[in-house]
Coordinates of C-alpha atoms and ligand atoms in Angstrom, one line a residue:
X1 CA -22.6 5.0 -22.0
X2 CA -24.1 2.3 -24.1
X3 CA -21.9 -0.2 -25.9
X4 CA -18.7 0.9 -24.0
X5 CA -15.1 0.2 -26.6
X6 CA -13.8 -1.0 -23.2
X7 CA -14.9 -2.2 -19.5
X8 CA -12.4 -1.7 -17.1
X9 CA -13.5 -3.5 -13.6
X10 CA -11.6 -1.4 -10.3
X11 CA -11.4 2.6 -10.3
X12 CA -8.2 2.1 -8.5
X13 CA -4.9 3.7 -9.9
X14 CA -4.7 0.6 -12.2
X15 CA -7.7 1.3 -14.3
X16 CA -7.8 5.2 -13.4
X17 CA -4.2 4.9 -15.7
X18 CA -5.5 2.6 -18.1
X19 CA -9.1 4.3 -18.5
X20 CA -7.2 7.6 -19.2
X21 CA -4.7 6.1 -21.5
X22 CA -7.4 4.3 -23.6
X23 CA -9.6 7.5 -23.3
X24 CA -7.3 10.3 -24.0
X25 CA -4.6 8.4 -26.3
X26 CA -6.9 5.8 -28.3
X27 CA -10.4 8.0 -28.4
X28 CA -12.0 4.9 -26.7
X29 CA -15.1 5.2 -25.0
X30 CA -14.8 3.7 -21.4
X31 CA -16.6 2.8 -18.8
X32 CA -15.5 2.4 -15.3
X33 CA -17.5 0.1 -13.2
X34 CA -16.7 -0.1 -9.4
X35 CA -18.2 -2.1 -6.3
X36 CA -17.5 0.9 -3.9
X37 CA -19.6 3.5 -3.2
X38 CA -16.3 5.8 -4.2
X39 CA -13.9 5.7 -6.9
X40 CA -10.3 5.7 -6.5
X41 CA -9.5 1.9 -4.5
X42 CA -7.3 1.6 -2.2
X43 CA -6.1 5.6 -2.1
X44 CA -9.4 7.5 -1.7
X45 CA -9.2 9.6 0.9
X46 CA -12.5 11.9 2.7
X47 CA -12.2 15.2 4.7
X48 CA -13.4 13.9 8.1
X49 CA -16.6 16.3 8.9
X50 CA -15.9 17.1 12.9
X51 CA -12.2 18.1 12.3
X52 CA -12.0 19.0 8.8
X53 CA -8.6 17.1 8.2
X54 CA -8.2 14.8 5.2
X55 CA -8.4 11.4 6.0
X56 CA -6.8 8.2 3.6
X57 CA -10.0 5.8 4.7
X58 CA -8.3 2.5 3.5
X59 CA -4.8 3.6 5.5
X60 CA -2.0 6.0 5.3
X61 CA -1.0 6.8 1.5
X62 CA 2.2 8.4 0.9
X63 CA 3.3 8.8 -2.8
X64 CA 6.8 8.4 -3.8
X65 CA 8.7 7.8 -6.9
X66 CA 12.0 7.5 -8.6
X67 CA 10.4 6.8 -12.1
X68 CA 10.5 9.9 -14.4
X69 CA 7.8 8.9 -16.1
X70 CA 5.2 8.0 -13.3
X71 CA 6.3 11.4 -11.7
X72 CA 6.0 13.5 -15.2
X73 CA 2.3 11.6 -15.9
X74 CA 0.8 12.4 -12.3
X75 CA 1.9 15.9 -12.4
X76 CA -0.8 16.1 -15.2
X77 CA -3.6 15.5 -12.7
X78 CA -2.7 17.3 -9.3
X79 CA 0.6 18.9 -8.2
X80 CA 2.4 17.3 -4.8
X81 CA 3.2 19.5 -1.8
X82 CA 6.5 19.4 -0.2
X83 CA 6.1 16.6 2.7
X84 CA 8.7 14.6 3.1
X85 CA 8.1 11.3 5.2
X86 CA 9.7 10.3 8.6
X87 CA 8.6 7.7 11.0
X88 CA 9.1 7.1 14.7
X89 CA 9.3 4.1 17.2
X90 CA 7.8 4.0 20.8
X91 CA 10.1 1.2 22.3
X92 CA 9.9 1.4 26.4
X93 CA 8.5 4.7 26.9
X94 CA 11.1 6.3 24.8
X95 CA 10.6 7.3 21.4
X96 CA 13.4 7.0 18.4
X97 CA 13.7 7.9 15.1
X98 CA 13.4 4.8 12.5
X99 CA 14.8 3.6 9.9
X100 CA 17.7 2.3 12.1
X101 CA 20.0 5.1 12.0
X102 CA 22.9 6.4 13.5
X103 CA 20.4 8.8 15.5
X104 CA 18.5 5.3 16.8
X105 CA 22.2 3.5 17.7
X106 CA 23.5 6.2 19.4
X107 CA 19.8 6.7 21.1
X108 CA 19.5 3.4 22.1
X109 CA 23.1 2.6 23.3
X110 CA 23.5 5.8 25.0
X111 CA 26.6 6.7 22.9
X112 CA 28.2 9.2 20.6
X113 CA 29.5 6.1 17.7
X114 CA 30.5 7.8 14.8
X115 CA 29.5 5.9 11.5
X116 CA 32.6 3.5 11.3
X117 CA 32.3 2.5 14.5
X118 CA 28.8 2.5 14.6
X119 CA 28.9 0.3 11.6
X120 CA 31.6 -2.3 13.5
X121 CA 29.2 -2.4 16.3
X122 CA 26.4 -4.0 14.2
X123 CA 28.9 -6.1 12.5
X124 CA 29.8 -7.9 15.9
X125 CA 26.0 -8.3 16.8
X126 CA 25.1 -9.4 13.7
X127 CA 27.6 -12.3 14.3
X128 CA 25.7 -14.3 16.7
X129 CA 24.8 -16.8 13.5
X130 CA 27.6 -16.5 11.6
X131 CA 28.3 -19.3 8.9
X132 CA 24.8 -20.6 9.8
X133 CA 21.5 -20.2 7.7
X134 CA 19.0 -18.8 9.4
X135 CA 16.1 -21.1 9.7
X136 CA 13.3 -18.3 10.6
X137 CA 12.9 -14.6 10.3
X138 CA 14.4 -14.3 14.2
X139 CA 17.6 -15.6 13.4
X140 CA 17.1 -14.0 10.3
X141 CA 16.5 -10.6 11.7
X142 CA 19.5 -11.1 14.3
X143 CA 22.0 -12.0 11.6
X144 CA 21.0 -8.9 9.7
X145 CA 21.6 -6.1 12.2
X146 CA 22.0 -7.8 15.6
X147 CA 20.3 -9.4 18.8
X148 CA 19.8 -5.8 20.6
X149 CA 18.0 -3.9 18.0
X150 CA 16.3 -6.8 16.9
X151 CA 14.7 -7.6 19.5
X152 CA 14.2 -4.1 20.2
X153 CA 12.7 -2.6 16.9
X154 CA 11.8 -5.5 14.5
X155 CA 10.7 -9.1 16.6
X156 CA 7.7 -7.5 18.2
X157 CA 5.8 -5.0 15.5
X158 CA 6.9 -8.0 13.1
X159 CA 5.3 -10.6 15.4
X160 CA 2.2 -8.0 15.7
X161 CA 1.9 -7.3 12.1
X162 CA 1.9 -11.3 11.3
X163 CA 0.1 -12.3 14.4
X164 CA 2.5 -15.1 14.5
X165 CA 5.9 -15.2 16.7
X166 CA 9.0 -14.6 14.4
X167 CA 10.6 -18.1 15.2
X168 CA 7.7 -19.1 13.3
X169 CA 8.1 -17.2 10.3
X170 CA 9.8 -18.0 6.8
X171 CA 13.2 -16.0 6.7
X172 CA 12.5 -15.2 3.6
X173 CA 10.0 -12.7 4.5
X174 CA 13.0 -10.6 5.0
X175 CA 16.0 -10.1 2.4
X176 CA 17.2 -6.9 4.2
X177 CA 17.3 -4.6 7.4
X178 CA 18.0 -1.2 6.5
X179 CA 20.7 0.4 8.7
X180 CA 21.8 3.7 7.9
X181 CA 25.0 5.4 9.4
X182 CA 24.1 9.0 9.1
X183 CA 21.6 10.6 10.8
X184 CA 19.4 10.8 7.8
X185 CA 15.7 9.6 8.7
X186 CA 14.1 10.0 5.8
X187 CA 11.8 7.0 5.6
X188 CA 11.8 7.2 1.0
X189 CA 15.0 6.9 -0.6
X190 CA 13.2 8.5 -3.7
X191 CA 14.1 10.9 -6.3
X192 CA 10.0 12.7 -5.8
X193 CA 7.6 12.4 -2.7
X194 CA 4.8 14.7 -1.7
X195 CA 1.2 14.3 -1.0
X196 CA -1.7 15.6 -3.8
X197 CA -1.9 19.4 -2.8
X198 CA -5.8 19.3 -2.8
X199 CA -5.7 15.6 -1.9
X200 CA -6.4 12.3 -3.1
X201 CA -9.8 12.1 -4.3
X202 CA -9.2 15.8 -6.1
X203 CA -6.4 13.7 -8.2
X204 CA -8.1 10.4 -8.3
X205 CA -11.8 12.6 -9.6
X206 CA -9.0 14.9 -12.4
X207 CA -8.2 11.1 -14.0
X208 CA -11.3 10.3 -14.9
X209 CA -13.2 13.6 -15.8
X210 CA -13.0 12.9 -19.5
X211 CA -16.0 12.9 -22.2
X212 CA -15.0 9.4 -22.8
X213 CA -14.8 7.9 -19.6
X214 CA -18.1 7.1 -17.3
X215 CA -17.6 5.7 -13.8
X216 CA -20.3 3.5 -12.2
X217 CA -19.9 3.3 -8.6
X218 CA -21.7 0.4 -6.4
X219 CA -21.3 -2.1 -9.3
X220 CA -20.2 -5.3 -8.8
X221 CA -18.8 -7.4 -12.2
X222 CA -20.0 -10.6 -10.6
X223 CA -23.5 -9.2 -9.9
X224 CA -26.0 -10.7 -12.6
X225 CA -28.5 -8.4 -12.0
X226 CA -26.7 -5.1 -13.4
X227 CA -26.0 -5.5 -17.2
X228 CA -22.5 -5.1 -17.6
X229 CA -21.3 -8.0 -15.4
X230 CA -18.5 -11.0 -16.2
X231 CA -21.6 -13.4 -17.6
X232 CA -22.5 -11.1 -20.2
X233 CA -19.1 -9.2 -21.2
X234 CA -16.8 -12.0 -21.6
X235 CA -15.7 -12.5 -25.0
X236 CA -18.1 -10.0 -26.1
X237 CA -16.5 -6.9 -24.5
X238 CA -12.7 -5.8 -24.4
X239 CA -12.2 -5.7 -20.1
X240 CA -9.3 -4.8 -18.1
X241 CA -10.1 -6.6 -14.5
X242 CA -8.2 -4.7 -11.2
X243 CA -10.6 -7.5 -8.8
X244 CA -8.6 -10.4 -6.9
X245 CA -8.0 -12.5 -9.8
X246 CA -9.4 -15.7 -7.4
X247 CA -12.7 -14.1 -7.2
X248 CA -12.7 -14.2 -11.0
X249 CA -12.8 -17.8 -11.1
X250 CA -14.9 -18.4 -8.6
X251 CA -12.0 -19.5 -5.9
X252 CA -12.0 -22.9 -8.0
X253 CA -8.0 -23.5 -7.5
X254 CA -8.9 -22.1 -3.7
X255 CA -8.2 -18.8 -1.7
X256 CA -4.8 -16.8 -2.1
X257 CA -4.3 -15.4 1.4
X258 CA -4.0 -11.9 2.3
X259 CA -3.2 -9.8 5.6
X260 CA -5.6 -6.8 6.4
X261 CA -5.6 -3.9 8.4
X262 CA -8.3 -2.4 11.2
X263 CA -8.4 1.0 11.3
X264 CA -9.7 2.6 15.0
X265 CA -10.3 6.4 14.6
X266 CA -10.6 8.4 17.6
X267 CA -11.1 12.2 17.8
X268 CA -9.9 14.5 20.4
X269 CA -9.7 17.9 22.0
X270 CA -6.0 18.6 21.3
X271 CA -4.5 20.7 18.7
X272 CA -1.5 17.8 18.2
X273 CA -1.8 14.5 19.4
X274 CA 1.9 12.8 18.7
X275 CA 3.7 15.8 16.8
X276 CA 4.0 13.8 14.0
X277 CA 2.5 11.7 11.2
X278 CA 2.9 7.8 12.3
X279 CA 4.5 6.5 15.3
X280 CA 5.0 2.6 15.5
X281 CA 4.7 1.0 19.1
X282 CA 7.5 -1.6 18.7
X283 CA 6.6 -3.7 21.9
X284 CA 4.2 -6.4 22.7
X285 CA 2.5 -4.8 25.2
X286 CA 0.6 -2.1 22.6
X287 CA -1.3 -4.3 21.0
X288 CA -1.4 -1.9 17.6
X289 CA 1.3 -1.5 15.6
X290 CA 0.8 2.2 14.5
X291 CA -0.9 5.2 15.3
X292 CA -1.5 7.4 12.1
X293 CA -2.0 11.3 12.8
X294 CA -3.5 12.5 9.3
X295 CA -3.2 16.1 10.2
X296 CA 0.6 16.2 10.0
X297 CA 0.6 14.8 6.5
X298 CA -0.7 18.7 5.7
X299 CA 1.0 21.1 7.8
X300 CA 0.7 23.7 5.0
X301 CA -3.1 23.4 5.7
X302 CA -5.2 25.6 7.9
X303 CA -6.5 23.0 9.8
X304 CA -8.4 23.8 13.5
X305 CA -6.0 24.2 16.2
X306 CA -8.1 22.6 19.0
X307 CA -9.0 19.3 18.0
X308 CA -7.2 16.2 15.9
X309 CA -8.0 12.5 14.8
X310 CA -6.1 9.2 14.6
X311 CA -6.0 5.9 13.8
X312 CA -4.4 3.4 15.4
X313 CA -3.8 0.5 13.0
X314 CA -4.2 -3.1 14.0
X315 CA -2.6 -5.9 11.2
X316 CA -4.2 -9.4 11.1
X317 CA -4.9 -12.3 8.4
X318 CA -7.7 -11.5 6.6
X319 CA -11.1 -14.1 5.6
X320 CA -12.5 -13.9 2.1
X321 CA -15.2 -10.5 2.8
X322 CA -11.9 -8.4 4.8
X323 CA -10.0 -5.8 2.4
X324 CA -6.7 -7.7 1.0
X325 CA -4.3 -5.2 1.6
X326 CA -1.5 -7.1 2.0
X327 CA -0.6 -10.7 -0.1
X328 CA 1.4 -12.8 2.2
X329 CA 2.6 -15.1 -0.5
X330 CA 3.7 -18.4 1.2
X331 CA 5.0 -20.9 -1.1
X332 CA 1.5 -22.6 -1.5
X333 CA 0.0 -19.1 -2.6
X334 CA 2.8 -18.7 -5.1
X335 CA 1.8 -22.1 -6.7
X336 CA -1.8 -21.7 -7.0
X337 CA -1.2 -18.3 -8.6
X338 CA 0.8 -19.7 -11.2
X339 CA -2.4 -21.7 -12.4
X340 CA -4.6 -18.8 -11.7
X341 CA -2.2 -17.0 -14.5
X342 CA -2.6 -19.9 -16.9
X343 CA -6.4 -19.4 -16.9
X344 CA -5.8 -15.7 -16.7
X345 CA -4.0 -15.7 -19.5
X346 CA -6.5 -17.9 -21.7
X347 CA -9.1 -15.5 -20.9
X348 CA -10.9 -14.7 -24.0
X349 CA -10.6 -10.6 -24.7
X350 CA -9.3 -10.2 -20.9
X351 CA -6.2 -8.6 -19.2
X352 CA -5.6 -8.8 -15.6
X353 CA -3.9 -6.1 -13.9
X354 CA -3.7 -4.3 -10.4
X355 CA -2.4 -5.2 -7.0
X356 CA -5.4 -7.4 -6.7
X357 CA -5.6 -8.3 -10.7
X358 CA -1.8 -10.0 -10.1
X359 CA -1.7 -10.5 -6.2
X360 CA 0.8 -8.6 -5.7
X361 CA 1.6 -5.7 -3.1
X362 CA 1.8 -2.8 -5.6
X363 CA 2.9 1.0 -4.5
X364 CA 0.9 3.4 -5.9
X365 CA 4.1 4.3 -8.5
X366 CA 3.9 0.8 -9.7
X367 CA 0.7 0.5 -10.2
X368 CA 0.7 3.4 -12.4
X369 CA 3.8 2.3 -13.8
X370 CA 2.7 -1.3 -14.5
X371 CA -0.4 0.4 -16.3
X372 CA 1.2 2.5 -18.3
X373 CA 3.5 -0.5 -19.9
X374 CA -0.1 -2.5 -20.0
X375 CA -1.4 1.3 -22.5
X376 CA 1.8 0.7 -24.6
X377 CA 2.2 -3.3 -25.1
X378 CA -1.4 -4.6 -24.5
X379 CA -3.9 -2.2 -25.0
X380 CA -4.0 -1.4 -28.7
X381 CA -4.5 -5.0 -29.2
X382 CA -7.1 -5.2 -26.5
X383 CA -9.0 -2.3 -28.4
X384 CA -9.1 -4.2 -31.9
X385 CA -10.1 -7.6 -30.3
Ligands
FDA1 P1 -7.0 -0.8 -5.7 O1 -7.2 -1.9 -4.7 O2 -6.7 0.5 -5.2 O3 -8.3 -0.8 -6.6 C1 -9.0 -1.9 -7.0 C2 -10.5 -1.5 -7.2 O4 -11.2 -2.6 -7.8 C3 -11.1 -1.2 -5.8 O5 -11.7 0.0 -5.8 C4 -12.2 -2.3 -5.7 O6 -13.3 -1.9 -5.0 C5 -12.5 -2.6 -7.2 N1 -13.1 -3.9 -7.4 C6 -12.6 -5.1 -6.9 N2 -13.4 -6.1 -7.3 C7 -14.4 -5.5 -8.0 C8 -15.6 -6.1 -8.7 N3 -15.9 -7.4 -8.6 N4 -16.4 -5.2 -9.3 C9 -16.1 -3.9 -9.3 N5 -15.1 -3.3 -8.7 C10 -14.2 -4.1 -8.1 N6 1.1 2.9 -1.9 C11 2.1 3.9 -1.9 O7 2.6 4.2 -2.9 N7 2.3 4.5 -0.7 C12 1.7 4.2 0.4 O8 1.9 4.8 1.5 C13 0.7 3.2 0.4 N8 0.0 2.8 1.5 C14 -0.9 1.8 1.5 C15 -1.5 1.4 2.6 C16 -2.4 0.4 2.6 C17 -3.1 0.0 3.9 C18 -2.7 -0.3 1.4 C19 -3.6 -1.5 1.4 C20 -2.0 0.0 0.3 C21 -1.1 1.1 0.3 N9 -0.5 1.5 -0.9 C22 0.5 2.5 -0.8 C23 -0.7 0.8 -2.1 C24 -1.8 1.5 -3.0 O9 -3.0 1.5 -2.3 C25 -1.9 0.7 -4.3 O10 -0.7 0.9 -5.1 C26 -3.0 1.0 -5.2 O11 -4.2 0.8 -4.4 C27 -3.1 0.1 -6.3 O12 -4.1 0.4 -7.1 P2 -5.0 -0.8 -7.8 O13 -5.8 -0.1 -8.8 O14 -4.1 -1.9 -8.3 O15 -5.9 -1.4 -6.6

């Protein structure tokens, strides 16, 4: 499309939401460009050839929402099956149902507490630091729901998933435990869940087939040599930008830091692997912190009956050319993205948005909720500039 009315950089949910907003609301013509050889970020997902079972390639995507109008505008691209997420913990050869629940007390302490008591229990464990501040996440994580579960469920995958002992870490990486007294192990407290019926990239593909909109894939903003990069748009061009906004200016205030994750898929000649979707390994012993089994996220699916795939999910600190998945946010990020912001917002003709646009970790209902308030406040302005 030749002199595109808007640029958006990322095919994410971010600019999937603002491309059809500026498409089908404001008649714009758009063009999606996209460094990937796929469109859809961080929640594309491919049906893996030797076992036929949908696979989310960047890591396990489960959508859930309590926003009515997230949930009303997604039902206009795909409709959401019935799953309902639960989780489980390997701790010692024995496997328990997480969040903490009354099912995990009882399970772990060999009882039969009923909630109240159950509940007094933790109170007394969670003593240990009373009228203290905790001065790391340990004591942090003790003083929240007890030494015993703790150390049991939360020091080690936490210590795994920051490669860094939890004496070590800020207790603010925690504000809460959840603890539930009932046997409810639900892992969303939502109002909607459910996984796209015919799967991500089905959805992601629906939110973009418009007259209006063109994706280019394996583009790169920052690459001179293809014509619609930062050099020659800016100020010229209206762009919404979903890239890390320190790559935009050239990493001159230095690097916000970012944790990533290693996905090892293996395939095997069982039916069912682990009976269920994802099953965290809570000790330090497993050196992974999950293992994702993508066929359970579909039982409604005809999948083959004599082979399966996972992932077993390894968390580390990522360098500048790893996948940011997660921001880590220390005080020292938080101040250089406060300057980043100021240039942000001096940009000329320019919004940032997006998990990677505002360096923050972003669920896919508010990333599509953040873009949709970006379509109502910013856009039309962004159109006339
Ligand atoms: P996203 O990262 O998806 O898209 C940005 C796009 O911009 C990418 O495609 C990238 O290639 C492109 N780009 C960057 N720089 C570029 C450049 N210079 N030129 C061109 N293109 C460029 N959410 C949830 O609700 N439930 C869940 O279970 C999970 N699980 C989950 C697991 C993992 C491992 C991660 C990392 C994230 C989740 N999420 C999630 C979050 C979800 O992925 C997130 O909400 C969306 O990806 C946000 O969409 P964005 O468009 O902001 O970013």
């Amino acid at each position: 499309m030749s002199n595109p009315d808007l640029v958006i950089v990322g095919s994410g949910l971010f600019g999937l939401t603002i491309a059809d907003r500026a498409a089908r609301e404001h008649g714009a013509r758009v063009t999606i460009i996209e460094s990937r050889d796929h469109i859809g970020g961080n929640a594309y997902s491919e049906v893996d050839d030797r076992t036929g079972i949908e696979v989310h390639k960047y890591g396990a995507h489960l959508f859930h929402t309590s926003n009515e109008r997230v949930w009303k505008y997604v039902n206009d691209f795909t409709s959401f099956t019935d799953y309902v997420h639960k989780v489980y913990t390997t701790h010692q050869g024995v496997v328990y149902p997480m969040p903490i629940n009354l099912g995990t007390i009882n399970q772990f302490f060999s009882a039969a507490y009923s909630p109240s008591e159950a509940r007094e229990l933790i109170a007394e464990q969670a003593g240990e630091f009373a009228g203290k501040d905790p001065e790391n996440l340990n004591d942090k994580g003790i003083s929240l729901i007890g030494r015993p579960l703790y150390e049991a469920f939360i020091k080690h995958y936490t210590g795994k998933q920051w490669q860094t002992d939890p004496k070590d870490l800020p207790a603010s990486i925690i504000s809460r435990l959840p603890v539930r007294y009932t046997y409810d192990n639900r892992y969303f407290n939502d109002t909607y869940e459910g996984l796209p019926t015919k799967g991500y990239t089905a959805w992601l593909e629906n939110m973009a087939d418009h007259p209006n909109i063109e994706v280019k894939l394996s583009t790169d903003y920052f690459d001179e040599s293809q014509e619609l990069n930062k050099k020659n748009l800016r100020g010229n061009v209206p762009v919404v930008y979903t890239g890390p906004v320190d790559r935009y200016f050239d990493y001159e205030l230095g690097d916000l830091k970012w944790r990533t994750i290693d996905l090892e898929t293996e395939h095997l000649d069982v039916g069912d692997f682990q009976g269920t979707s994802v099953m965290n390994y809570a000790d330090e012993s497993v050196p992974f912190t999950r293992i994702i089994e993508p066929r359970h996220f579909h039982p409604e699916r005809d999948y083959a009956t004599d082979r399966t795939l996972i992932q077993r999910e390894f968390s580390r600190f990522a360098e500048r050319d790893d996948e940011p998945y997660y921001p880590i946010n220390s005080s020292a990020d938080r101040e250089t993205l406060l300057q980043y912001r100021e240039k942000a917002a001096a940009e000329p003709s320019t919004l940032f948005g997006g998990r990677l646009g505002t360096y923050q970790y972003l669920d896919m209902h508010m990333a599509i909720g953040a873009a949709l308030s970006m379509a109502d406040n910013k856009l039309p302005d962004l159109l006339r500039s």
